[in-house]
């Protein structure tokens, strides 16, 4: 796991966030399971970013998979669906951010996550 403090000391945290936000959504790193010590922070970040008009606002979501450094996170929703979310690290005021894609299940999401890891376009 890459800690915020390590990135901050080495690269300057604001520069890292700016770089992540400028990368297009079709450039992805390798997906991995979310570690227990990351889950609460990712849940809190998603909640912080969602305005009341966002489709995911108020939906119970648990982080499942993460692609670093792109900060795309696959969240399992309380109804079994999966939401792929591109975190922005900003408190958003538009329901268009953060961008997301819904899959019916983990089984449906997994092949798409594999395509993203290869850098193929996200549709």
Coordinates of N, CA and C in Angstrom, one line a residue:
X1 N 0.8 -1.2 0.0 CA 0.0 0.0 0.0 C 0.9 1.2 0.0
X2 N 0.5 2.2 -0.8 CA 1.3 3.5 -0.9 C 0.6 4.5 0.1
X3 N 1.3 4.9 1.1 CA 0.7 5.8 2.1 C 0.7 7.2 1.6
X4 N -0.3 8.0 2.0 CA -0.3 9.4 1.6 C 0.9 10.2 2.1
X5 N 1.4 9.9 3.3 CA 2.6 10.6 3.8 C 3.8 10.3 3.0
X6 N 4.0 9.1 2.5 CA 5.1 8.7 1.7 C 5.1 9.5 0.4
X7 N 3.9 9.5 -0.3 CA 3.8 10.3 -1.5 C 4.0 11.8 -1.3
X8 N 3.5 12.3 -0.2 CA 3.6 13.7 0.1 C 5.1 14.1 0.3
X9 N 5.9 13.3 1.0 CA 7.3 13.6 1.2 C 8.1 13.5 -0.1
X10 N 7.7 12.5 -0.9 CA 8.5 12.2 -2.1 C 8.2 13.1 -3.3
X11 N 6.9 13.3 -3.5 CA 6.4 14.0 -4.7 C 5.6 15.3 -4.4
X12 N 5.2 15.5 -3.2 CA 4.3 16.6 -2.9 C 2.9 16.1 -3.2
X13 N 2.1 15.9 -2.2 CA 0.7 15.3 -2.3 C -0.1 16.0 -3.4
X14 N -0.1 17.3 -3.4 CA -0.9 18.1 -4.3 C -0.5 17.7 -5.8
X15 N 0.7 17.6 -6.0 CA 1.2 17.2 -7.4 C 0.7 15.8 -7.8
X16 N 0.7 14.9 -6.8 CA 0.3 13.6 -7.1 C -1.2 13.6 -7.5
X17 N -2.0 14.3 -6.7 CA -3.4 14.3 -6.9 C -3.7 15.0 -8.3
X18 N -3.0 16.1 -8.6 CA -3.2 16.8 -9.8 C -2.8 15.8 -11.0
X19 N -1.8 15.1 -10.9 CA -1.4 14.1 -11.9 C -2.4 13.0 -12.1
X20 N -2.9 12.5 -11.0 CA -4.0 11.5 -11.1 C -5.2 12.0 -11.8
X21 N -5.6 13.2 -11.4 CA -6.8 13.8 -12.0 C -6.7 14.1 -13.5
X22 N -5.5 14.3 -14.0 CA -5.3 14.7 -15.4 C -5.2 13.5 -16.3
X23 N -5.0 12.3 -15.7 CA -4.9 11.1 -16.5 C -6.3 10.7 -17.0
X24 N -6.4 10.3 -18.3 CA -7.7 9.9 -18.8 C -8.1 8.6 -18.1
X25 N -9.4 8.4 -18.2 CA -9.9 7.2 -17.5 C -9.5 5.9 -18.1
X26 N -9.0 5.9 -19.4 CA -8.7 4.7 -20.0 C -7.2 4.3 -19.8
X27 N -6.5 5.0 -19.0 CA -5.1 4.6 -18.6 C -5.1 4.1 -17.2
X28 N -5.0 2.8 -17.1 CA -5.2 2.2 -15.8 C -4.0 1.3 -15.3
X29 N -3.8 1.3 -14.0 CA -2.8 0.5 -13.4 C -3.4 -0.9 -13.2
X30 N -2.7 -1.6 -12.4 CA -3.1 -3.0 -12.1 C -4.2 -3.0 -10.9
X31 N -5.2 -3.8 -11.1 CA -6.2 -3.9 -10.1 C -5.8 -4.8 -9.0
X32 N -6.2 -4.5 -7.7 CA -5.9 -5.4 -6.6 C -7.0 -5.2 -5.6
X33 N -7.1 -6.2 -4.7 CA -8.1 -6.1 -3.6 C -7.8 -4.9 -2.7
X34 N -8.8 -4.3 -2.2 CA -8.7 -3.2 -1.2 C -8.3 -3.8 0.1
X35 N -7.3 -3.3 0.7 CA -6.8 -3.8 2.0 C -7.7 -3.3 3.1
X36 N -7.8 -4.0 4.2 CA -8.7 -3.6 5.3 C -8.4 -2.2 5.8
X37 N -7.1 -1.9 5.9 CA -6.8 -0.6 6.4 C -7.0 0.6 5.4
X38 N -7.4 0.3 4.2 CA -7.8 1.3 3.2 C -9.3 1.5 3.1
X39 N -10.1 0.5 3.5 CA -11.5 0.5 3.2 C -12.2 1.7 3.8
X40 N -12.0 2.0 5.0 CA -12.7 3.1 5.6 C -12.4 4.5 5.0
X41 N -11.1 4.7 4.6 CA -10.7 5.9 4.0 C -11.3 6.1 2.6
X42 N -11.4 5.0 1.8 CA -12.0 5.0 0.5 C -13.5 5.2 0.6
X43 N -14.2 4.6 1.6 CA -15.6 4.9 1.8 C -15.9 6.3 2.1
X44 N -15.1 6.8 3.0 CA -15.2 8.2 3.4 C -15.0 9.2 2.3
X45 N -14.0 8.9 1.4 CA -13.7 9.7 0.3 C -14.8 9.7 -0.7
X46 N -15.4 8.6 -1.0 CA -16.6 8.5 -1.9 C -17.7 9.3 -1.3
X47 N -18.0 9.2 0.0 CA -19.1 9.9 0.6 C -18.8 11.4 0.5
X48 N -17.6 11.8 0.7 CA -17.2 13.3 0.7 C -17.4 13.8 -0.7
X49 N -17.1 13.1 -1.7 CA -17.2 13.6 -3.1 C -18.6 13.7 -3.7
X50 N -19.6 12.9 -3.1 CA -20.9 12.9 -3.7 C -21.8 14.0 -3.3
X51 N -22.3 14.8 -4.2 CA -23.3 15.8 -3.9 C -24.7 15.0 -3.8
X52 N -25.7 15.7 -3.2 CA -27.0 15.1 -3.0 C -27.7 14.7 -4.3
X53 N -27.3 15.3 -5.4 CA -28.0 14.9 -6.7 C -27.3 13.8 -7.4
X54 N -26.1 13.3 -6.9 CA -25.4 12.2 -7.6 C -26.2 10.9 -7.4
X55 N -26.2 10.1 -8.4 CA -26.9 8.8 -8.4 C -26.5 7.9 -7.3
X56 N -25.2 8.0 -6.9 CA -24.7 7.1 -5.8 C -24.9 7.7 -4.4
X57 N -25.4 8.9 -4.3 CA -25.5 9.6 -3.0 C -26.5 8.7 -2.1
X58 N -26.1 8.4 -0.9 CA -26.9 7.7 0.0 C -26.9 6.2 -0.2
X59 N -26.2 5.7 -1.2 CA -26.2 4.2 -1.5 C -25.0 3.6 -0.7
X60 N -25.3 2.6 0.1 CA -24.3 1.9 0.8 C -23.3 1.2 -0.1
X61 N -22.0 1.6 0.0 CA -21.0 1.0 -0.9 C -19.7 0.6 -0.1
X62 N -19.2 -0.5 -0.4 CA -18.0 -1.1 0.2 C -16.9 -1.2 -0.8
X63 N -15.7 -0.6 -0.6 CA -14.6 -0.8 -1.6 C -14.2 -2.2 -1.8
X64 N -14.1 -2.7 -3.0 CA -13.7 -4.1 -3.3 C -12.4 -4.2 -4.0
X65 N -12.2 -3.4 -5.1 CA -10.9 -3.5 -5.9 C -10.5 -2.1 -6.2
X66 N -9.2 -1.9 -6.3 CA -8.6 -0.5 -6.6 C -7.5 -0.6 -7.6
X67 N -7.5 0.4 -8.5 CA -6.4 0.5 -9.5 C -5.6 1.7 -9.1
X68 N -4.4 1.4 -8.7 CA -3.4 2.5 -8.3 C -2.4 2.7 -9.4
X69 N -2.0 3.9 -9.8 CA -2.3 5.1 -9.2 C -3.5 5.9 -9.7
X70 N -4.3 5.3 -10.5 CA -5.4 5.9 -11.1 C -6.6 6.3 -10.2
X71 N -6.7 5.6 -9.1 CA -7.7 5.9 -8.1 C -9.1 5.6 -8.7
X72 N -9.2 4.5 -9.5 CA -10.4 4.0 -9.9 C -10.7 2.9 -8.8
X73 N -11.9 2.9 -8.3 CA -12.3 2.0 -7.2 C -13.6 1.3 -7.6
X74 N -13.6 0.0 -7.5 CA -14.8 -0.8 -7.7 C -15.4 -1.0 -6.3
X75 N -16.6 -0.5 -6.1 CA -17.4 -0.6 -4.9 C -18.5 -1.6 -5.1
X76 N -18.7 -2.5 -4.1 CA -19.8 -3.3 -4.1 C -21.0 -2.6 -3.4
X77 N -22.1 -2.6 -4.0 CA -23.3 -1.9 -3.5 C -24.1 -2.8 -2.7
X78 N -25.0 -2.3 -1.8 CA -25.7 -3.1 -0.9 C -26.7 -4.1 -1.6
X79 N -27.0 -3.8 -2.9 CA -27.9 -4.7 -3.6 C -27.1 -5.8 -4.5
X80 N -25.8 -5.8 -4.4 CA -25.0 -6.8 -5.1 C -24.4 -6.2 -6.4
X81 N -24.8 -5.1 -6.8 CA -24.2 -4.5 -8.0 C -22.8 -3.9 -7.7
X82 N -22.1 -3.6 -8.7 CA -20.8 -3.0 -8.5 C -20.7 -1.7 -9.2
X83 N -20.2 -0.7 -8.6 CA -20.0 0.6 -9.1 C -18.5 0.9 -9.3
X84 N -18.1 1.1 -10.5 CA -16.7 1.5 -10.8 C -16.7 3.0 -10.8
X85 N -15.9 3.6 -9.9 CA -15.9 5.0 -9.6 C -14.5 5.6 -9.8
X86 N -14.4 6.7 -10.5 CA -13.1 7.4 -10.6 C -13.1 8.5 -9.6
X87 N -12.4 8.3 -8.5 CA -12.3 9.3 -7.4 C -11.6 10.6 -7.9
X88 N -12.1 11.7 -7.4 CA -11.5 13.0 -7.9 C -10.7 13.7 -6.8
X89 N -10.9 13.3 -5.5 CA -10.3 13.9 -4.3 C -10.7 15.4 -4.2
X90 N -11.9 15.7 -4.6 CA -12.5 17.0 -4.5 C -13.9 16.8 -3.9
X91 N -14.4 17.8 -3.2 CA -15.8 17.8 -2.8 C -16.6 18.3 -4.0
X92 N -17.3 17.4 -4.6 CA -18.0 17.8 -5.9 C -19.3 18.5 -5.7
X93 N -19.7 19.4 -6.6 CA -21.0 20.0 -6.5 C -21.9 19.6 -7.7
X94 N -21.3 18.9 -8.7 CA -22.0 18.5 -9.8 C -22.4 17.0 -9.7
X95 N -23.6 16.6 -10.1 CA -23.9 15.2 -10.1 C -23.2 14.4 -11.2
X96 N -22.4 15.1 -12.0 CA -21.6 14.4 -13.1 C -20.3 13.8 -12.6
X97 N -19.9 14.3 -11.3 CA -18.6 13.9 -10.7 C -18.8 13.3 -9.4
X98 N -18.2 12.3 -9.0 CA -17.2 11.5 -9.8 C -18.0 10.6 -10.8
X99 N -17.3 10.4 -11.9 CA -17.8 9.5 -13.0 C -17.9 8.1 -12.5
X100 N -18.8 7.3 -12.9 CA -19.0 6.0 -12.5 C -19.7 5.1 -13.5
X101 N -19.5 3.8 -13.4 CA -20.2 2.8 -14.3 C -20.7 1.8 -13.4
X102 N -22.0 1.3 -13.6 CA -22.6 0.3 -12.8 C -22.6 -1.0 -13.5
X103 N -22.3 -2.1 -12.8 CA -22.3 -3.5 -13.3 C -23.3 -4.2 -12.5
X104 N -23.9 -5.2 -13.1 CA -25.0 -6.0 -12.4 C -24.4 -6.8 -11.2
X105 N -23.1 -7.2 -11.3 CA -22.5 -8.1 -10.3 C -21.0 -8.1 -10.4
X106 N -20.3 -8.7 -9.5 CA -18.9 -8.8 -9.5 C -18.5 -9.7 -10.8
X107 N -19.3 -10.7 -11.1 CA -19.0 -11.5 -12.2 C -19.0 -10.7 -13.5
X108 N -19.9 -9.8 -13.6 CA -20.0 -8.9 -14.8 C -18.9 -7.9 -14.8
X109 N -18.5 -7.4 -13.6 CA -17.5 -6.4 -13.5 C -16.1 -6.9 -13.8
X110 N -15.8 -8.1 -13.4 CA -14.4 -8.6 -13.4 C -13.8 -8.6 -14.9
X111 N -14.5 -9.0 -15.9 CA -13.9 -9.0 -17.2 C -13.6 -7.5 -17.7
X112 N -14.5 -6.6 -17.3 CA -14.3 -5.2 -17.6 C -13.1 -4.6 -16.9
X113 N -12.9 -5.0 -15.7 CA -11.7 -4.5 -14.9 C -10.4 -5.0 -15.5
X114 N -10.5 -6.3 -16.0 CA -9.3 -6.8 -16.7 C -9.0 -6.0 -18.0
X115 N -10.0 -5.6 -18.7 CA -9.8 -4.8 -19.9 C -9.2 -3.4 -19.5
X116 N -9.6 -2.9 -18.4 CA -9.1 -1.6 -18.0 C -7.7 -1.7 -17.6
X117 N -7.3 -2.8 -17.0 CA -5.9 -3.0 -16.5 C -5.0 -3.0 -17.7
X118 N -5.5 -3.5 -18.9 CA -4.6 -3.5 -20.1 C -4.6 -2.2 -20.8
X119 N -5.3 -1.2 -20.3 CA -5.3 0.2 -20.9 C -6.2 0.3 -22.1
X120 N -7.2 -0.6 -22.2 CA -8.1 -0.5 -23.3 C -9.2 0.5 -22.9
X121 N -9.8 1.1 -23.9 CA -10.8 2.1 -23.7 C -12.0 1.6 -22.9
X122 N -12.5 2.5 -22.0 CA -13.6 2.2 -21.2 C -14.9 2.6 -21.8
X123 N -15.8 1.7 -22.0 CA -17.1 2.0 -22.6 C -18.2 1.6 -21.7

